[in-house]
Tab-separated table of C-alpha atoms in Angstrom:
chain	number	residue	atom	x	y	z
A	1	MET	CA	8.068	19.761	-13.590
A	2	LYS	CA	6.287	23.120	-13.345
A	3	LYS	CA	2.960	21.323	-12.966
A	4	ILE	CA	4.304	19.216	-10.107
A	5	VAL	CA	5.763	22.269	-8.336
A	6	LYS	CA	2.527	24.233	-8.761
A	7	LYS	CA	0.384	21.342	-7.560
A	8	HIS	CA	2.513	20.725	-4.468
A	9	LYS	CA	3.702	24.271	-3.780
A	10	PHE	CA	2.423	24.417	-0.197
A	11	LEU	CA	4.054	21.094	0.663
A	12	ILE	CA	7.333	22.191	-0.929
A	13	VAL	CA	7.305	25.512	0.947
A	14	ILE	CA	6.681	23.807	4.311
A	15	ILE	CA	9.401	21.195	3.738
A	16	LEU	CA	11.816	23.887	2.558
A	17	LEU	CA	11.204	26.099	5.602
A	18	LEU	CA	11.615	23.190	8.038
A	19	CYS	CA	14.822	22.030	6.348
A	20	LEU	CA	16.266	25.545	6.204
A	21	TYR	CA	15.675	25.985	9.931
A	22	PHE	CA	17.309	22.619	10.611
A	23	LEU	CA	20.268	23.682	8.458
A	24	TYR	CA	20.572	26.886	10.467
A	25	CYS	CA	20.635	24.867	13.724
A	26	ALA	CA	23.266	22.477	12.333
A	27	ILE	CA	25.451	25.383	11.178
A	28	LYS	CA	25.080	26.955	14.616
A	29	TYR	CA	26.352	23.720	16.176
A	30	ASN	CA	29.279	23.617	13.725
A	31	ILE	CA	30.268	27.183	14.590
A	32	SER	CA	30.132	26.302	18.293
A	33	TYR	CA	32.265	23.201	17.710
A	34	ASN	CA	34.854	25.139	15.693
A	35	LYS	CA	35.073	27.713	18.475
A	36	MET	CA	35.668	24.895	20.958
A	37	VAL	CA	38.475	23.519	18.763
A	38	SER	CA	40.017	26.984	18.546
A	39	ASP	CA	39.868	27.432	22.335
A	40	VAL	CA	41.444	24.029	23.001
A	41	ASN	CA	44.198	24.690	20.451
A	42	ARG	CA	44.919	27.985	22.182
A	43	ILE	CA	45.179	26.176	25.535
A	44	ILE	CA	47.485	23.503	24.096
A	45	VAL	CA	49.767	26.096	22.488
A	46	GLY	CA	49.736	28.215	25.642
A	47	ILE	CA	50.798	25.276	27.831
A	48	ALA	CA	53.487	24.302	25.328
A	49	ASP	CA	55.080	27.746	25.189
A	50	GLY	CA	54.675	28.404	28.899
A	51	THR	CA	52.227	31.294	28.654
A	52	LEU	CA	49.551	29.190	30.389
A	53	GLU	CA	49.929	27.099	33.531
A	54	PRO	CA	48.603	23.503	33.363
A	55	LEU	CA	45.780	22.748	35.778
A	56	GLY	CA	47.501	19.618	37.102
A	57	ASN	CA	49.753	16.683	36.268
A	58	ASN	CA	46.834	14.687	34.882
A	59	PHE	CA	45.544	17.569	32.800
A	60	ASN	CA	45.829	16.566	29.143
A	61	PRO	CA	43.756	18.784	26.841
A	62	GLN	CA	42.743	17.135	23.588
A	63	ILE	CA	41.093	18.368	20.431
A	64	PRO	CA	37.321	17.871	20.941
A	65	VAL	CA	35.679	15.153	18.894
A	66	LYS	CA	32.736	16.211	16.768
A	67	THR	CA	29.499	14.470	17.651
A	68	ASP	CA	28.025	11.859	15.336
A	69	ALA	CA	25.201	12.628	12.881
A	70	ILE	CA	22.557	10.627	14.762
A	71	SER	CA	23.194	12.390	18.073
A	72	LEU	CA	23.233	15.809	16.382
A	73	PHE	CA	20.005	15.012	14.512
A	74	PHE	CA	18.068	14.105	17.670
A	75	SER	CA	19.729	16.846	19.728
A	76	ILE	CA	18.447	19.515	17.323
A	77	LEU	CA	14.958	17.999	17.340
A	78	ASN	CA	15.018	17.887	21.138
A	79	SER	CA	16.187	21.473	21.596
A	80	ASP	CA	15.714	23.880	18.683
A	81	PHE	CA	12.669	22.039	17.293
A	82	ARG	CA	10.927	21.391	20.608
A	83	PHE	CA	8.357	24.167	20.130
A	84	LEU	CA	7.814	23.394	16.436
A	85	ILE	CA	7.179	19.732	17.245
A	86	SER	CA	4.324	20.772	19.544
A	87	ILE	CA	2.516	22.521	16.654
A	88	LEU	CA	3.791	20.391	13.766
A	89	PRO	CA	0.430	18.656	13.168
A	90	LEU	CA	-0.810	22.037	11.931
A	91	PHE	CA	1.897	22.027	9.238
A	92	ILE	CA	0.323	18.791	7.972
A	93	LEU	CA	-3.342	19.683	8.498
A	94	LEU	CA	-3.434	23.103	6.888
A	95	PRO	CA	-2.303	22.173	3.352
A	96	SER	CA	-3.754	18.651	3.317
A	97	CYS	CA	-7.524	19.039	2.934
A	98	TYR	CA	-7.951	22.571	1.592
A	99	ASN	CA	-8.680	21.597	-2.036
A	100	PHE	CA	-11.199	18.968	-0.946
A	101	TYR	CA	-12.783	21.478	1.437
A	102	GLN	CA	-13.170	23.995	-1.394
A	103	LYS	CA	-14.874	21.395	-3.583
A	104	MET	CA	-17.288	20.560	-0.767
A	105	LYS	CA	-18.143	24.118	0.202
A	106	SER	CA	-18.317	25.579	-3.304
A	107	GLY	CA	-20.728	22.918	-4.515
A	108	ILE	CA	-18.334	21.572	-7.166
A	109	ILE	CA	-18.727	18.153	-5.625
A	110	ARG	CA	-22.390	18.049	-6.762
A	111	SER	CA	-21.511	18.521	-10.423
A	112	GLU	CA	-18.415	16.315	-10.395
A	113	ILE	CA	-20.139	13.257	-8.931
A	114	LEU	CA	-22.602	13.366	-11.835
A	115	ARG	CA	-19.735	12.180	-14.069
A	116	GLN	CA	-18.426	9.401	-11.826
A	117	ASN	CA	-19.361	7.090	-8.990
A	118	TYR	CA	-19.671	8.852	-5.607
A	119	ASN	CA	-17.563	6.314	-3.709
A	120	GLN	CA	-14.780	6.487	-6.297
A	121	TYR	CA	-14.887	10.284	-6.247
A	122	ILE	CA	-14.642	10.478	-2.446
A	123	LYS	CA	-11.896	7.853	-2.364
A	124	GLN	CA	-9.887	9.684	-5.026
A	125	ASN	CA	-10.126	13.034	-3.221
A	126	ILE	CA	-9.290	11.553	0.166
A	127	ILE	CA	-6.216	9.855	-1.292
A	128	GLU	CA	-5.129	13.230	-2.681
A	129	THR	CA	-5.276	14.730	0.818
A	130	TYR	CA	-2.707	12.144	1.926
A	131	ARG	CA	-0.004	13.897	-0.079
A	132	SER	CA	0.794	15.807	3.087
A	133	ILE	CA	2.092	12.642	4.754
A	134	LEU	CA	5.238	13.206	2.673
A	135	ILE	CA	6.130	16.363	4.611
A	136	ILE	CA	7.597	14.663	7.676
A	137	PRO	CA	9.462	11.758	5.984
A	138	ILE	CA	11.100	14.094	3.441
A	139	PHE	CA	11.994	16.574	6.186
A	140	LEU	CA	13.499	13.821	8.369
A	141	ILE	CA	15.573	12.353	5.532
A	142	ILE	CA	16.931	15.721	4.372
A	143	SER	CA	17.638	16.803	7.954
A	144	PHE	CA	19.555	13.625	8.667
A	145	LEU	CA	21.622	14.172	5.512
A	146	ILE	CA	22.364	17.702	6.749
A	147	SER	CA	23.480	16.258	10.087
A	148	PHE	CA	25.788	13.832	8.327
A	149	LEU	CA	27.270	16.534	6.092
A	150	VAL	CA	28.002	18.666	9.164
A	151	CYS	CA	29.395	15.833	11.308
A	152	GLY	CA	30.818	13.456	8.713
A	153	ARG	CA	30.406	10.420	10.951
A	154	LEU	CA	27.728	7.953	12.021
A	155	ASP	CA	29.518	6.048	14.800
A	156	ILE	CA	27.048	6.773	17.596
A	157	TRP	CA	28.489	3.852	19.590
A	158	ASN	CA	31.791	5.700	20.175
A	159	LYS	CA	32.200	7.454	23.517
A	160	TYR	CA	34.746	10.051	24.493
A	161	ASP	CA	35.633	10.608	28.125
A	162	ASN	CA	38.091	13.520	28.130
A	163	ILE	CA	36.784	16.805	29.481
A	164	PHE	CA	37.001	18.578	26.129
A	165	ALA	CA	34.959	15.982	24.256
A	166	TYR	CA	32.194	17.552	22.205
A	167	GLN	CA	30.175	14.341	22.092
A	168	MET	CA	26.471	14.749	22.777
A	169	GLU	CA	24.730	12.179	24.898
A	170	ASN	CA	23.595	9.214	22.812
A	171	PRO	CA	19.823	9.613	22.373
A	172	LEU	CA	19.093	5.995	21.525
A	173	ASP	CA	18.904	2.927	23.705
A	174	GLN	CA	21.507	0.288	22.979
A	175	GLU	CA	18.888	-2.048	21.498
A	176	TYR	CA	18.077	0.551	18.828
A	177	ILE	CA	21.750	1.280	18.127
A	178	LEU	CA	22.328	-2.426	17.454
A	179	LEU	CA	19.353	-2.488	15.055
A	180	LEU	CA	19.619	0.922	13.402
A	181	PRO	CA	18.033	-0.058	10.037
A	182	VAL	CA	14.973	-1.488	11.821
A	183	PHE	CA	14.804	1.555	14.090
A	184	TRP	CA	14.913	4.048	11.189
A	185	ILE	CA	12.256	2.165	9.212
A	186	LEU	CA	9.883	2.106	12.201
A	187	TYR	CA	10.685	5.730	13.040
A	188	ILE	CA	9.707	6.900	9.537
A	189	ILE	CA	6.643	4.615	9.361
A	190	ASN	CA	5.398	5.898	12.727
A	191	HIS	CA	5.434	9.476	11.463
A	192	ILE	CA	3.743	8.496	8.194
A	193	LEU	CA	0.936	6.786	10.126
A	194	LEU	CA	0.602	9.733	12.524
A	195	SER	CA	0.393	12.149	9.578
A	196	GLY	CA	-2.393	10.023	8.090
A	197	TYR	CA	-4.151	10.086	11.454
A	198	TYR	CA	-3.913	13.900	11.607
A	199	ILE	CA	-5.348	14.206	8.089
A	200	ASN	CA	-8.179	11.781	8.864
A	201	LEU	CA	-9.309	13.864	11.835
A	202	THR	CA	-9.297	16.978	9.658
A	203	LEU	CA	-11.422	15.175	7.050
A	204	VAL	CA	-13.927	14.389	9.789
A	205	PHE	CA	-14.201	18.046	10.827
A	206	ILE	CA	-14.487	19.511	7.312
A	207	ARG	CA	-17.461	17.239	6.736
A	208	LYS	CA	-19.497	19.773	8.764
A	209	LYS	CA	-20.259	23.383	7.872
A	210	MET	CA	-17.252	24.873	9.604
A	211	PRO	CA	-14.650	27.330	8.271
A	212	TYR	CA	-11.516	25.541	7.154
A	213	LEU	CA	-9.230	27.142	9.739
A	214	VAL	CA	-11.700	26.288	12.508
A	215	SER	CA	-11.762	22.663	11.302
A	216	CYS	CA	-7.960	22.477	11.405
A	217	VAL	CA	-7.725	24.033	14.868
A	218	ALA	CA	-10.479	21.740	16.170
A	219	SER	CA	-8.651	18.742	14.749
A	220	PHE	CA	-5.393	19.909	16.376
A	221	LEU	CA	-7.102	20.301	19.758
A	222	VAL	CA	-8.523	16.782	19.485
A	223	ILE	CA	-5.030	15.480	18.674
A	224	LEU	CA	-3.710	17.204	21.804
A	225	GLY	CA	-6.552	15.806	23.895
A	226	ILE	CA	-6.018	12.243	22.656
A	227	SER	CA	-2.257	12.502	23.311
A	228	VAL	CA	-2.853	13.705	26.877
A	229	PHE	CA	-5.464	10.979	27.425
A	230	LEU	CA	-3.177	8.216	26.184
A	231	GLU	CA	-0.217	9.482	28.206
A	232	ILE	CA	-2.029	10.065	31.500
A	233	VAL	CA	-4.865	7.539	31.474
A	234	ILE	CA	-3.090	4.662	29.704
A	235	GLY	CA	0.594	5.345	30.362
A	236	LYS	CA	0.290	6.697	33.902
A	237	TRP	CA	-2.858	5.467	35.582
A	238	LEU	CA	-3.513	2.162	33.870
A	239	LEU	CA	-0.008	0.794	33.327
A	240	GLU	CA	1.789	2.376	36.276
A	241	LEU	CA	-0.832	2.509	39.032
A	242	LEU	CA	-2.740	-0.663	38.184
A	243	PHE	CA	-0.060	-2.893	36.675
A	244	GLY	CA	3.113	-1.379	38.152
A	245	ILE	CA	4.735	-0.759	34.743
A	246	LYS	CA	6.639	2.520	35.153
A	247	GLY	CA	8.160	4.979	32.698
A	248	MET	CA	5.781	4.327	29.783
A	249	ASN	CA	4.197	7.799	29.628
A	250	ALA	CA	6.228	9.037	26.666
A	251	THR	CA	5.530	5.855	24.737
A	252	PHE	CA	1.822	6.741	24.511
A	253	ASN	CA	2.150	10.466	23.759
A	254	SER	CA	2.395	10.960	19.986
A	255	PHE	CA	4.338	14.212	20.474
A	256	CYS	CA	7.070	12.185	22.180
A	257	PHE	CA	7.493	9.923	19.144
A	258	TRP	CA	10.037	12.421	17.804
A	259	ILE	CA	12.663	11.888	20.517
A	260	PRO	CA	13.302	8.218	21.342
A	261	GLY	CA	14.807	7.680	24.763
A	262	ASP	CA	14.886	5.563	27.877
A	263	HIS	CA	11.173	5.986	28.549
A	264	SER	CA	9.771	5.186	25.106
A	265	ASN	CA	9.367	1.990	23.142
A	266	ILE	CA	9.341	2.394	19.373
A	267	TYR	CA	7.691	-1.001	18.824
A	268	ILE	CA	4.721	-0.099	21.025
A	269	GLN	CA	4.652	3.334	19.364
A	270	PHE	CA	4.296	1.614	16.001
A	271	LEU	CA	1.234	-0.272	17.270
A	272	ILE	CA	-0.230	2.963	18.676
A	273	SER	CA	0.371	4.836	15.392
A	274	LEU	CA	-1.191	1.980	13.427
A	275	PHE	CA	-4.210	1.877	15.745
A	276	LEU	CA	-4.748	5.663	15.550
A	277	PHE	CA	-4.532	5.593	11.761
A	278	ILE	CA	-6.914	2.628	11.380
A	279	ALA	CA	-9.418	4.024	13.916
A	280	SER	CA	-9.422	7.486	12.295
A	281	SER	CA	-9.725	5.920	8.819
A	282	PHE	CA	-12.802	4.054	10.028
A	283	LEU	CA	-14.263	7.363	11.253
A	284	VAL	CA	-13.660	8.912	7.822
A	285	HIS	CA	-15.449	5.959	6.208
A	286	ILE	CA	-18.428	6.408	8.534
A	287	TYR	CA	-18.608	10.170	7.931
A	288	TYR	CA	-18.437	9.960	4.124
A	289	LYS	CA	-20.248	6.734	3.275
A	290	ASN	CA	-23.712	8.323	3.048
A	291	LYS	CA	-23.868	10.286	-0.198
A	292	GLU	CA	-27.166	12.032	0.568
A	293	LYS	CA	-26.046	13.311	3.973
A	294	VAL	CA	-22.736	14.608	2.607
A	295	LEU	CA	-24.464	16.501	-0.208
A	296	ILE	CA	-27.290	17.866	1.959
A	297	GLU	CA	-24.918	19.132	4.675
A	298	ASN	CA	-22.813	20.919	2.058
A	299	GLU	CA	-25.566	22.583	0.098
A	300	LEU	CA	-25.014	26.250	-0.679
């Protein structure tokens, strides 16, 4: 157990920090909800004992209904986590390739490949960098469990119309609500594929003689550039201006994959995530297939 913790300490710390912040946001919501309940109870008691005047004959204050876990989960991501989502690729990039980078830059790679096949060695080390793809799925699962523990209900399809309802707007389209298991599977898979794509780009940059932090920042900037390109050029210009298909911008921006809504399609997002992962994996293959070039460019 100690070995596992030591080996994955950076991943554990990142997941723990993300989950603790999500817990703080969920507790903040719960405090706000409890205050709302207290205020409504005070109004009901005040009207009953005559200390407060009712606002009208149709005024019927009711105890607010706590939102469901799914709505709370996406509401926190859409509000409190909005800034973190914009830099979250860095949380995946920074711990993912550092050990491999150290082997390349320190020259250890030259001695280690003497004891095994180069292709097997590179493949083994690249697979190890993919451990960071666990950060987002584990965070999402734990955060959803926190949302459920706070709310105690999953019935996103319920709606409450009285003015004291504490029901957040349903974040999902009806088609996703009717197929929640399929939606959740695709949602998790999309983030796994995107994490792999982020790591692949970092592997491409550390192939050159660049400081590790510079490689990660360069990779992050490329991720931003590709997201903007896909959203504006594909989602806006190509689909909307040329083909008249409107409202698809968010579908092509990988940073919008976190918050599903009216203007995103999770099935198309799956294809985009898969394409980005496959294309970046091909780049990694191209950059690392030539043993001589890799060793020469990383000589001390």
